Amino acid sequence: MTLKPYWENPKILQENREEARASYIPYGDTESARSGKRARSPWYQTLNGSWKFNYRPRAKDVDTDWTGERYDTTGWDDLLVPSCWQVQGYDQLQYTNVNYPFPYDPPYVPDDNPAGLYVRDFRIGPEWSGKDTYIMFEGVNACFYLWINGAYVGYSQGSRVPAEFNIAPYVRQGSNKIAVMVLKWCDGSYLEDQDQWRYTGIFRDVYLLARDQAHVRDVFCRTELAEDLKSGRIRVEVDTTGAASVGVQLTDPSGRELLNQRGDVDGKHAFDLPVDSPMLWNAEHPHLYEVFISSGEEVLRFKVGFSRIEIKDGVFRINGQDIKLKGVNRHDSHPELGQTIPLRHMIEDLKLMKLHNINTIRTSHYPNDPRFLDLCDEYGFYVIDEADLESHGDFSLYYGTKDNRSFPKNPEWKEAFLDRQIRMVERDKNHASVIIWSLGNESYYGPNHVAMAEWTHARDQSRLVHYESAAHDPEQEFDQSCLDMESRMYMSVPDLEAYAKDGDKRKPMFLCEYSHAMGNGPGDLKDYWEIIYAYPKLMGGCVWEWVDHGIQTYTEDGRPFYGYGGDFGEKPHDGNFCLDGLVSPDRKPNIGLLELKEVYAPVQIEAIDAAKGRFSITNRYDFSTLGKLAIRYRLKAEGTLLAQEELAVPELAPHASAEVTVDLNIPASIAAAVDLEFIVVLNEDQVWAEAGYGIASMQFEVRPRMTSAEQGGAGGPAKSVHAAEEGRLLVIEGFDFKHTFDLSLGTFTGITKHGVNMLAAPAHFEVWRAPTDNDRNEKHAWANAGLDRAVTKMYSVSWQQPASDRVTIEVSYSMGGYSIRNILRGTAEWSVFADGSITLRTDVEVGGTVDFLPRFGLQLTMPKGNEAVTYYGLGPHESYIDKKLSVKRDVYHTSVDQMHTDYIMPQENGSRYHTEWAVVSNHLGMGLRFTGPDRFSFNASHYTPGDLTKAQHNVELVRRDETIVHLDYKMSGVGSNSCGPRLMEKYQLNEKSFTFEVTIQPVFGEDE
């Protein structure tokens, strides 16, 4: 038999595939159905497991002899199903974002189109005698042909929606043979150009179902609510394959039976199930009713939630309440299995999301495994269910043109567009968690999308329809009235606010992607949500994205690391752009997720008058009071606990606020700054967390540090300092210290106390930071201005000793790189005091070479052994001017290694914003203490900015023995400009003149 090349014909999407239907498993009785465990069904048989597998480089070279019953596959490989064959050692791992990985020649794909041949035996027992046998493929990428016992059965494409075939004419009792040929590419691949690794194979579950010949084929449980939400009904629409007696049983969320109906059905019929005072489903209270449908020997179960989803006066609402969608985008991604996601892994994702206050998931950019939606129903998540449709490469090619060859405009592709939408909606229509249907992603906009939207509205009036790329049709050449909301990607905060204020904009705005969480970021979350909370027309949004898509791989000497685009020799590729998640590939939270947790927190506490202990508490829940929470507070003065109490939680309705007062009672003798921290915890166990888990925290300075005059402190005994030139060095000595200043370099080269050397290289100013992923659009300008190669030019140096206890050194300098004009000019005054402390004051004038600097500060290199770090500032992890929601001011004891944040792609990391003081020392406390009149950014690392800039993977970093200390006047924020808007001006180090002052004090900490 010669294969018909369906894979290059957009008009042929399937052959002999069953009509799309709702997702379910038929069980033998109600109790088994209630368990939801598929293996307990006598009518279910998995085909997951070991298959014989043969990889072929070219589909066109494959005949069909291997599909025959007698064909010997003993020499073939063994491959686990489900799996993606690229992570099993076959073919080419490849990551690309926009560009097609093959020549753009629709509907044709390369002749070098790999094929995977799958074969296995299975048995049909006598208990299935007299029944029809169906085979279900939950996901096969990209298309496949099917044979049973040597007979051709059918064909299907559409990678991430099910394909079901009736194989009753081909199977027999006893042993049977199944053969599947999977192709890597087909014409459908033009519509599957998502930002992802390009995986292939039978990557989701495969199973058999035994069905009565007359059985319930499809079910749509439509929930309807009265206007006052106090009564409702479930309209159970069933579709049978023949005449059958059908029973419908309804139980409430506690398992109590409410109704039981039965009727004869031949084709389509609807059962109406009235419910008084229904318990409503929402993400905070995911109440689910159960509908059991019995027919013949089968029982089907559907979990059903009552909710009303609507837009009223331009505001998105669920069950009559204004809702903010606090979301993330989620790809199917596993560091070892690719897009094959175990059930345990799905649960882990959802629990992590709950722990971090996320209530919404956009299934970017295709329908997820149907079991994932079961879990979303039960855990309580709002889901934007997205069709498996993205033609980004085509979009880029035709953007801004009127060319009708673009897929959304080309009528030859209309059925392919509709097929993907229909199969998703039909599969997922009974899931309470699905609140919005999305027409796909980044595929321009045209009549084919309009047809998808119109079909969806006709099939399901209870949900909304979304599609972001209609925004790229600003003149509305094609009808957009079928879309229920406006949607944007990476809209800037000012643009978002402008939309909210525009009275002519009647639709609500949904940020389907915002705040690109790549590397050290995102740094603009708070700014977005201040605007989103302020305007009812703003629905919220989904951060891009949930997980870094790194692939577990190994260096030549066996060290593990996460690979990204280009690490496997593929072309084209998009580098590390797949590493843009809130969690690492192995699901360890990145710091961006900790930031998101605070901005999505369901309780907001703001200061009315912090000094007097007056605060406002706002309930950000949509359907819950604060009854399941406790709020604790603690008062601290520079690490010392002054008080710790529990606050009486006001009984606030959703979205309501109230004022509370905390009795501060700070002792007058406390000179340090005093901070008040609120910690919001669960006081009841949840399925995703135990009582006591902290869901939010906020900190306020309630009293600043006293000035020296306010403290009335007296100085110590008078000491003197001595200075003398020894060649190019100025040697400055006191009772217990000896410092050296190189007059030719204009900086200190030695700092000692009791003979202990604390400086391993000359101190110098630094303006460069290892570019973060979010600096990708600035780093070229920075490099062109010479920031990465900037050195100090010293114009003049002079010194004097105006008093016996002080030496001052004045330096005039500039910084610049070769071939370009200077970046900045400055004067520095170094003062050395009799206690050994060194104060630097520098006045800086910045040139016009760049809009803003990544940083400005002093870099010190301390010798080996300086591993201990104690600081008073924000912690316990890194923080920046725009990324500091998840940190609190306290005294932290840590190490240089622990200061480092290990990003897969090395970059600037580990800075501590707003540091009051810091000490870096050896384990005996011998080291340097850093203070300043103003708070500064502090970092201690075993890597220089150059080390981090050069390395492309964290495994390439070579740890230095020395400790590199940065004392920064300021560090620019991190933002989200890897894909989002440019860093806001208020977070840029864009000052053209400034003064920085810092004091370096050699210390023996254990003696002080």
PDB file of C-alpha atoms in Angstrom, residues 420-660:
ATOM      1  CA  ARG A 420      -8.752  22.988  16.036  1.00  0.00           C
ATOM      2  CA  GLN A 421     -11.304  25.187  17.781  1.00  0.00           C
ATOM      3  CA  ILE A 422     -14.136  22.671  17.535  1.00  0.00           C
ATOM      4  CA  ARG A 423     -12.112  19.778  18.902  1.00  0.00           C
ATOM      5  CA  MET A 424     -10.940  21.873  21.869  1.00  0.00           C
ATOM      6  CA  VAL A 425     -14.378  23.221  22.753  1.00  0.00           C
ATOM      7  CA  GLU A 426     -16.079  19.861  22.397  1.00  0.00           C
ATOM      8  CA  ARG A 427     -13.469  18.151  24.560  1.00  0.00           C
ATOM      9  CA  ASP A 428     -13.455  20.739  27.349  1.00  0.00           C
ATOM     10  CA  LYS A 429     -16.997  22.129  27.370  1.00  0.00           C
ATOM     11  CA  ASN A 430     -17.956  20.543  30.704  1.00  0.00           C
ATOM     12  CA  HIS A 431     -15.096  21.997  32.738  1.00  0.00           C
ATOM     13  CA  ALA A 432     -16.092  24.634  35.265  1.00  0.00           C
ATOM     14  CA  SER A 433     -12.554  26.012  35.264  1.00  0.00           C
ATOM     15  CA  VAL A 434     -12.774  27.059  31.603  1.00  0.00           C
ATOM     16  CA  ILE A 435     -14.093  30.615  31.608  1.00  0.00           C
ATOM     17  CA  ILE A 436     -12.699  31.872  28.281  1.00  0.00           C
ATOM     18  CA  TRP A 437     -12.125  30.212  24.924  1.00  0.00           C
ATOM     19  CA  SER A 438      -9.075  31.544  23.078  1.00  0.00           C
ATOM     20  CA  LEU A 439      -8.728  31.295  19.298  1.00  0.00           C
ATOM     21  CA  GLY A 440      -5.001  30.656  19.495  1.00  0.00           C
ATOM     22  CA  ASN A 441      -1.998  32.945  19.502  1.00  0.00           C
ATOM     23  CA  GLU A 442       0.072  35.234  17.263  1.00  0.00           C
ATOM     24  CA  SER A 443      -1.533  34.285  13.956  1.00  0.00           C
ATOM     25  CA  TYR A 444      -2.597  37.706  12.697  1.00  0.00           C
ATOM     26  CA  TYR A 445      -6.381  38.024  12.250  1.00  0.00           C
ATOM     27  CA  GLY A 446      -8.846  37.276   9.519  1.00  0.00           C
ATOM     28  CA  PRO A 447     -12.112  35.643   8.430  1.00  0.00           C
ATOM     29  CA  ASN A 448     -10.948  32.214   9.561  1.00  0.00           C
ATOM     30  CA  HIS A 449     -10.692  33.526  13.126  1.00  0.00           C
ATOM     31  CA  VAL A 450     -14.105  35.150  12.793  1.00  0.00           C
ATOM     32  CA  ALA A 451     -15.521  31.772  11.748  1.00  0.00           C
ATOM     33  CA  MET A 452     -13.927  30.151  14.819  1.00  0.00           C
ATOM     34  CA  ALA A 453     -15.410  32.783  17.126  1.00  0.00           C
ATOM     35  CA  GLU A 454     -18.861  32.620  15.582  1.00  0.00           C
ATOM     36  CA  TRP A 455     -18.952  28.834  15.811  1.00  0.00           C
ATOM     37  CA  THR A 456     -17.825  29.016  19.438  1.00  0.00           C
ATOM     38  CA  HIS A 457     -20.487  31.543  20.426  1.00  0.00           C
ATOM     39  CA  ALA A 458     -23.149  29.445  18.708  1.00  0.00           C
ATOM     40  CA  ARG A 459     -22.033  26.287  20.506  1.00  0.00           C
ATOM     41  CA  ASP A 460     -21.452  27.784  23.957  1.00  0.00           C
ATOM     42  CA  GLN A 461     -23.078  31.060  24.994  1.00  0.00           C
ATOM     43  CA  SER A 462     -21.935  30.703  28.616  1.00  0.00           C
ATOM     44  CA  ARG A 463     -18.276  31.669  28.087  1.00  0.00           C
ATOM     45  CA  LEU A 464     -16.296  34.473  26.515  1.00  0.00           C
ATOM     46  CA  VAL A 465     -14.081  34.447  23.439  1.00  0.00           C
ATOM     47  CA  HIS A 466     -10.557  35.884  23.363  1.00  0.00           C
ATOM     48  CA  TYR A 467      -7.970  36.546  20.679  1.00  0.00           C
ATOM     49  CA  GLU A 468      -5.067  38.944  21.150  1.00  0.00           C
ATOM     50  CA  SER A 469      -3.796  39.265  17.590  1.00  0.00           C
ATOM     51  CA  ALA A 470      -6.928  41.085  16.509  1.00  0.00           C
ATOM     52  CA  ALA A 471      -5.110  44.079  18.009  1.00  0.00           C
ATOM     53  CA  HIS A 472      -2.913  43.964  14.900  1.00  0.00           C
ATOM     54  CA  ASP A 473      -5.968  44.788  12.780  1.00  0.00           C
ATOM     55  CA  PRO A 474      -6.390  48.347  14.105  1.00  0.00           C
ATOM     56  CA  GLU A 475      -8.561  49.474  11.201  1.00  0.00           C
ATOM     57  CA  GLN A 476     -10.842  46.513  11.877  1.00  0.00           C
ATOM     58  CA  GLU A 477     -10.742  45.234   8.331  1.00  0.00           C
ATOM     59  CA  PHE A 478     -12.357  42.125   9.778  1.00  0.00           C
ATOM     60  CA  ASP A 479     -15.207  41.971  12.273  1.00  0.00           C
ATOM     61  CA  GLN A 480     -14.082  42.077  15.902  1.00  0.00           C
ATOM     62  CA  SER A 481     -17.526  42.180  17.508  1.00  0.00           C
ATOM     63  CA  CYS A 482     -17.245  38.410  17.945  1.00  0.00           C
ATOM     64  CA  LEU A 483     -14.419  38.962  20.455  1.00  0.00           C
ATOM     65  CA  ASP A 484     -15.595  39.732  23.973  1.00  0.00           C
ATOM     66  CA  MET A 485     -12.531  41.581  25.255  1.00  0.00           C
ATOM     67  CA  GLU A 486      -9.547  43.575  24.149  1.00  0.00           C
ATOM     68  CA  SER A 487      -6.257  41.816  24.701  1.00  0.00           C
ATOM     69  CA  ARG A 488      -2.660  42.946  24.546  1.00  0.00           C
ATOM     70  CA  MET A 489       0.819  41.550  25.045  1.00  0.00           C
ATOM     71  CA  TYR A 490       3.452  43.500  26.989  1.00  0.00           C
ATOM     72  CA  MET A 491       1.458  46.708  27.078  1.00  0.00           C
ATOM     73  CA  SER A 492       3.298  49.415  28.983  1.00  0.00           C
ATOM     74  CA  VAL A 493       1.848  50.666  32.236  1.00  0.00           C
ATOM     75  CA  PRO A 494       1.122  54.166  30.833  1.00  0.00           C
ATOM     76  CA  ASP A 495      -0.630  52.649  27.802  1.00  0.00           C
ATOM     77  CA  LEU A 496      -2.659  50.381  30.062  1.00  0.00           C
ATOM     78  CA  GLU A 497      -3.812  53.312  32.145  1.00  0.00           C
ATOM     79  CA  ALA A 498      -4.614  55.334  29.024  1.00  0.00           C
ATOM     80  CA  TYR A 499      -6.872  52.507  27.808  1.00  0.00           C
ATOM     81  CA  ALA A 500      -8.606  52.344  31.181  1.00  0.00           C
ATOM     82  CA  LYS A 501      -9.312  56.083  31.111  1.00  0.00           C
ATOM     83  CA  ASP A 502     -10.578  56.127  27.521  1.00  0.00           C
ATOM     84  CA  GLY A 503     -14.357  56.253  27.652  1.00  0.00           C
ATOM     85  CA  ASP A 504     -14.616  55.179  24.018  1.00  0.00           C
ATOM     86  CA  LYS A 505     -13.026  51.831  24.881  1.00  0.00           C
ATOM     87  CA  ARG A 506     -16.020  49.736  25.920  1.00  0.00           C
ATOM     88  CA  LYS A 507     -14.523  46.278  26.170  1.00  0.00           C
ATOM     89  CA  PRO A 508     -12.512  45.144  29.197  1.00  0.00           C
ATOM     90  CA  MET A 509      -8.780  44.786  28.738  1.00  0.00           C
ATOM     91  CA  PHE A 510      -6.969  41.504  29.361  1.00  0.00           C
ATOM     92  CA  LEU A 511      -3.171  41.326  29.355  1.00  0.00           C
ATOM     93  CA  CYS A 512      -2.814  37.821  27.982  1.00  0.00           C
ATOM     94  CA  GLU A 513       0.964  38.226  28.330  1.00  0.00           C
ATOM     95  CA  TYR A 514       2.754  40.793  30.467  1.00  0.00           C
ATOM     96  CA  SER A 515       5.792  41.211  32.709  1.00  0.00           C
ATOM     97  CA  HIS A 516       8.163  38.852  30.904  1.00  0.00           C
ATOM     98  CA  ALA A 517       9.672  36.703  33.690  1.00  0.00           C
ATOM     99  CA  MET A 518      13.024  36.006  32.084  1.00  0.00           C
ATOM    100  CA  GLY A 519      16.185  35.647  34.139  1.00  0.00           C
ATOM    101  CA  ASN A 520      16.614  38.332  36.803  1.00  0.00           C
ATOM    102  CA  GLY A 521      13.088  39.735  36.717  1.00  0.00           C
ATOM    103  CA  PRO A 522      10.371  40.709  36.314  1.00  0.00           C
ATOM    104  CA  GLY A 523      10.732  44.107  37.903  1.00  0.00           C
ATOM    105  CA  ASP A 524       7.496  45.894  37.047  1.00  0.00           C
ATOM    106  CA  LEU A 525       4.756  43.806  38.661  1.00  0.00           C
ATOM    107  CA  LYS A 526       3.684  46.302  41.296  1.00  0.00           C
ATOM    108  CA  ASP A 527       3.310  49.085  38.735  1.00  0.00           C
ATOM    109  CA  TYR A 528       0.932  47.009  36.608  1.00  0.00           C
ATOM    110  CA  TRP A 529      -1.236  45.997  39.525  1.00  0.00           C
ATOM    111  CA  GLU A 530      -1.575  49.457  40.991  1.00  0.00           C
ATOM    112  CA  ILE A 531      -3.269  50.363  37.701  1.00  0.00           C
ATOM    113  CA  ILE A 532      -5.227  47.105  37.336  1.00  0.00           C
ATOM    114  CA  TYR A 533      -6.729  47.437  40.814  1.00  0.00           C
ATOM    115  CA  ALA A 534      -7.562  51.087  40.186  1.00  0.00           C
ATOM    116  CA  TYR A 535      -9.772  50.553  37.118  1.00  0.00           C
ATOM    117  CA  PRO A 536     -12.721  48.108  36.915  1.00  0.00           C
ATOM    118  CA  LYS A 537     -12.319  47.845  33.121  1.00  0.00           C
ATOM    119  CA  LEU A 538      -8.982  46.079  33.532  1.00  0.00           C
ATOM    120  CA  MET A 539      -9.406  42.304  33.884  1.00  0.00           C
ATOM    121  CA  GLY A 540      -5.872  41.450  34.998  1.00  0.00           C
ATOM    122  CA  GLY A 541      -3.426  39.350  33.072  1.00  0.00           C
ATOM    123  CA  CYS A 542      -1.106  36.385  32.764  1.00  0.00           C
ATOM    124  CA  VAL A 543       2.637  36.742  33.333  1.00  0.00           C
ATOM    125  CA  TRP A 544       4.807  35.205  30.665  1.00  0.00           C
ATOM    126  CA  GLU A 545       5.463  32.554  31.815  1.00  0.00           C
ATOM    127  CA  TRP A 546       5.304  29.749  34.353  1.00  0.00           C
ATOM    128  CA  VAL A 547       8.406  27.633  33.736  1.00  0.00           C
ATOM    129  CA  ASP A 548      11.902  27.796  32.253  1.00  0.00           C
ATOM    130  CA  HIS A 549      11.965  25.272  29.386  1.00  0.00           C
ATOM    131  CA  GLY A 550      15.475  24.024  30.024  1.00  0.00           C
ATOM    132  CA  ILE A 551      16.397  20.506  28.920  1.00  0.00           C
ATOM    133  CA  GLN A 552      18.368  18.357  31.332  1.00  0.00           C
ATOM    134  CA  THR A 553      21.699  17.635  29.687  1.00  0.00           C
ATOM    135  CA  TYR A 554      25.334  17.038  30.672  1.00  0.00           C
ATOM    136  CA  THR A 555      28.778  18.406  30.000  1.00  0.00           C
ATOM    137  CA  GLU A 556      31.430  16.133  28.516  1.00  0.00           C
ATOM    138  CA  ASP A 557      32.691  15.373  32.009  1.00  0.00           C
ATOM    139  CA  GLY A 558      29.212  14.478  33.264  1.00  0.00           C
ATOM    140  CA  ARG A 559      28.098  17.646  35.051  1.00  0.00           C
ATOM    141  CA  PRO A 560      24.348  18.308  34.703  1.00  0.00           C
ATOM    142  CA  PHE A 561      22.973  21.578  33.382  1.00  0.00           C
ATOM    143  CA  TYR A 562      19.877  22.844  31.623  1.00  0.00           C
ATOM    144  CA  GLY A 563      20.318  23.243  27.893  1.00  0.00           C
ATOM    145  CA  TYR A 564      18.533  25.802  25.741  1.00  0.00           C
ATOM    146  CA  GLY A 565      18.324  26.744  22.071  1.00  0.00           C
ATOM    147  CA  GLY A 566      21.567  26.165  20.182  1.00  0.00           C
ATOM    148  CA  ASP A 567      23.018  23.738  22.722  1.00  0.00           C
ATOM    149  CA  PHE A 568      22.188  20.809  20.467  1.00  0.00           C
ATOM    150  CA  GLY A 569      23.619  22.119  17.198  1.00  0.00           C
ATOM    151  CA  GLU A 570      20.227  22.997  15.743  1.00  0.00           C
ATOM    152  CA  LYS A 571      19.462  25.717  13.194  1.00  0.00           C
ATOM    153  CA  PRO A 572      17.552  27.926  13.431  1.00  0.00           C
ATOM    154  CA  HIS A 573      17.186  28.465  17.145  1.00  0.00           C
ATOM    155  CA  ASP A 574      16.319  31.263  19.548  1.00  0.00           C
ATOM    156  CA  GLY A 575      18.916  30.771  22.239  1.00  0.00           C
ATOM    157  CA  ASN A 576      17.867  31.063  25.846  1.00  0.00           C
ATOM    158  CA  PHE A 577      14.546  32.751  25.086  1.00  0.00           C
ATOM    159  CA  CYS A 578      12.884  29.566  26.338  1.00  0.00           C
ATOM    160  CA  LEU A 579      14.214  30.364  29.821  1.00  0.00           C
ATOM    161  CA  ASP A 580      11.564  32.890  30.755  1.00  0.00           C
ATOM    162  CA  GLY A 581       9.685  31.317  33.619  1.00  0.00           C
ATOM    163  CA  LEU A 582       8.731  31.957  37.219  1.00  0.00           C
ATOM    164  CA  VAL A 583      10.010  28.516  38.198  1.00  0.00           C
ATOM    165  CA  SER A 584      13.093  26.596  37.120  1.00  0.00           C
ATOM    166  CA  PRO A 585      12.706  23.461  34.977  1.00  0.00           C
ATOM    167  CA  ASP A 586      12.670  21.338  38.157  1.00  0.00           C
ATOM    168  CA  ARG A 587       9.995  23.623  39.664  1.00  0.00           C
ATOM    169  CA  LYS A 588      12.121  25.541  42.141  1.00  0.00           C
ATOM    170  CA  PRO A 589      10.605  29.027  42.488  1.00  0.00           C
ATOM    171  CA  ASN A 590      12.601  31.787  40.888  1.00  0.00           C
ATOM    172  CA  ILE A 591      12.630  35.049  42.814  1.00  0.00           C
ATOM    173  CA  GLY A 592      10.222  36.505  40.270  1.00  0.00           C
ATOM    174  CA  LEU A 593       7.587  34.084  41.579  1.00  0.00           C
ATOM    175  CA  LEU A 594       8.130  35.323  45.127  1.00  0.00           C
ATOM    176  CA  GLU A 595       7.551  38.853  43.844  1.00  0.00           C
ATOM    177  CA  LEU A 596       4.388  37.763  42.026  1.00  0.00           C
ATOM    178  CA  LYS A 597       3.089  36.118  45.192  1.00  0.00           C
ATOM    179  CA  GLU A 598       3.150  39.462  46.980  1.00  0.00           C
ATOM    180  CA  VAL A 599       1.532  41.465  44.200  1.00  0.00           C
ATOM    181  CA  TYR A 600      -1.227  38.834  43.771  1.00  0.00           C
ATOM    182  CA  ALA A 601      -1.753  38.574  47.540  1.00  0.00           C
ATOM    183  CA  PRO A 602      -5.414  38.423  48.628  1.00  0.00           C
ATOM    184  CA  VAL A 603      -4.768  40.826  51.514  1.00  0.00           C
ATOM    185  CA  GLN A 604      -3.326  44.296  51.055  1.00  0.00           C
ATOM    186  CA  ILE A 605      -2.090  46.365  54.004  1.00  0.00           C
ATOM    187  CA  GLU A 606      -1.188  50.007  53.467  1.00  0.00           C
ATOM    188  CA  ALA A 607       0.024  52.697  55.821  1.00  0.00           C
ATOM    189  CA  ILE A 608      -2.311  55.530  56.781  1.00  0.00           C
ATOM    190  CA  ASP A 609       0.100  56.875  59.382  1.00  0.00           C
ATOM    191  CA  ALA A 610       2.823  54.299  60.031  1.00  0.00           C
ATOM    192  CA  ALA A 611       4.431  56.302  62.839  1.00  0.00           C
ATOM    193  CA  LYS A 612       1.153  56.208  64.772  1.00  0.00           C
ATOM    194  CA  GLY A 613       0.436  52.560  63.927  1.00  0.00           C
ATOM    195  CA  ARG A 614      -2.545  53.317  61.672  1.00  0.00           C
ATOM    196  CA  PHE A 615      -3.016  51.003  58.688  1.00  0.00           C
ATOM    197  CA  SER A 616      -5.646  50.078  56.135  1.00  0.00           C
ATOM    198  CA  ILE A 617      -6.443  46.427  55.379  1.00  0.00           C
ATOM    199  CA  THR A 618      -8.109  45.560  52.074  1.00  0.00           C
ATOM    200  CA  ASN A 619      -9.655  42.178  51.300  1.00  0.00           C
ATOM    201  CA  ARG A 620      -8.589  41.352  47.739  1.00  0.00           C
ATOM    202  CA  TYR A 621     -10.539  38.093  47.691  1.00  0.00           C
ATOM    203  CA  ASP A 622     -13.497  38.087  45.313  1.00  0.00           C
ATOM    204  CA  PHE A 623     -15.774  35.673  47.193  1.00  0.00           C
ATOM    205  CA  SER A 624     -14.242  35.162  50.645  1.00  0.00           C
ATOM    206  CA  THR A 625     -14.019  37.004  53.920  1.00  0.00           C
ATOM    207  CA  LEU A 626     -10.742  36.943  55.809  1.00  0.00           C
ATOM    208  CA  GLY A 627     -12.072  34.321  58.207  1.00  0.00           C
ATOM    209  CA  LYS A 628      -9.601  31.645  57.095  1.00  0.00           C
ATOM    210  CA  LEU A 629      -6.624  33.887  57.732  1.00  0.00           C
ATOM    211  CA  ALA A 630      -4.605  35.124  60.665  1.00  0.00           C
ATOM    212  CA  ILE A 631      -2.488  38.266  60.621  1.00  0.00           C
ATOM    213  CA  ARG A 632       0.581  38.401  62.806  1.00  0.00           C
ATOM    214  CA  TYR A 633       2.908  41.313  63.242  1.00  0.00           C
ATOM    215  CA  ARG A 634       6.347  41.811  64.667  1.00  0.00           C
ATOM    216  CA  LEU A 635       8.252  44.936  65.587  1.00  0.00           C
ATOM    217  CA  LYS A 636      12.009  44.887  65.008  1.00  0.00           C
ATOM    218  CA  ALA A 637      14.858  47.328  65.520  1.00  0.00           C
ATOM    219  CA  GLU A 638      17.874  46.412  63.416  1.00  0.00           C
ATOM    220  CA  GLY A 639      17.326  42.682  63.864  1.00  0.00           C
ATOM    221  CA  THR A 640      16.217  42.882  67.509  1.00  0.00           C
ATOM    222  CA  LEU A 641      12.664  41.699  68.164  1.00  0.00           C
ATOM    223  CA  LEU A 642      10.745  44.234  70.226  1.00  0.00           C
ATOM    224  CA  ALA A 643       7.240  42.779  70.051  1.00  0.00           C
ATOM    225  CA  GLN A 644       5.288  40.012  68.357  1.00  0.00           C
ATOM    226  CA  GLU A 645       1.516  39.780  68.434  1.00  0.00           C
ATOM    227  CA  GLU A 646      -1.525  38.639  66.468  1.00  0.00           C
ATOM    228  CA  LEU A 647      -3.808  41.247  64.972  1.00  0.00           C
ATOM    229  CA  ALA A 648      -7.554  40.900  65.316  1.00  0.00           C
ATOM    230  CA  VAL A 649      -8.631  40.233  61.718  1.00  0.00           C
ATOM    231  CA  PRO A 650     -11.609  42.362  60.724  1.00  0.00           C
ATOM    232  CA  GLU A 651     -14.560  40.506  59.173  1.00  0.00           C
ATOM    233  CA  LEU A 652     -14.198  42.182  55.799  1.00  0.00           C
ATOM    234  CA  ALA A 653     -16.435  41.460  52.832  1.00  0.00           C
ATOM    235  CA  PRO A 654     -14.697  40.839  49.504  1.00  0.00           C
ATOM    236  CA  HIS A 655     -13.066  44.003  48.143  1.00  0.00           C
ATOM    237  CA  ALA A 656     -13.796  45.905  51.380  1.00  0.00           C
ATOM    238  CA  SER A 657     -11.293  47.842  53.492  1.00  0.00           C
ATOM    239  CA  ALA A 658     -11.005  48.757  57.161  1.00  0.00           C
ATOM    240  CA  GLU A 659      -8.628  50.689  59.362  1.00  0.00           C
ATOM    241  CA  VAL A 660      -6.664  48.948  62.106  1.00  0.00           C
TER     242      VAL A 660
END
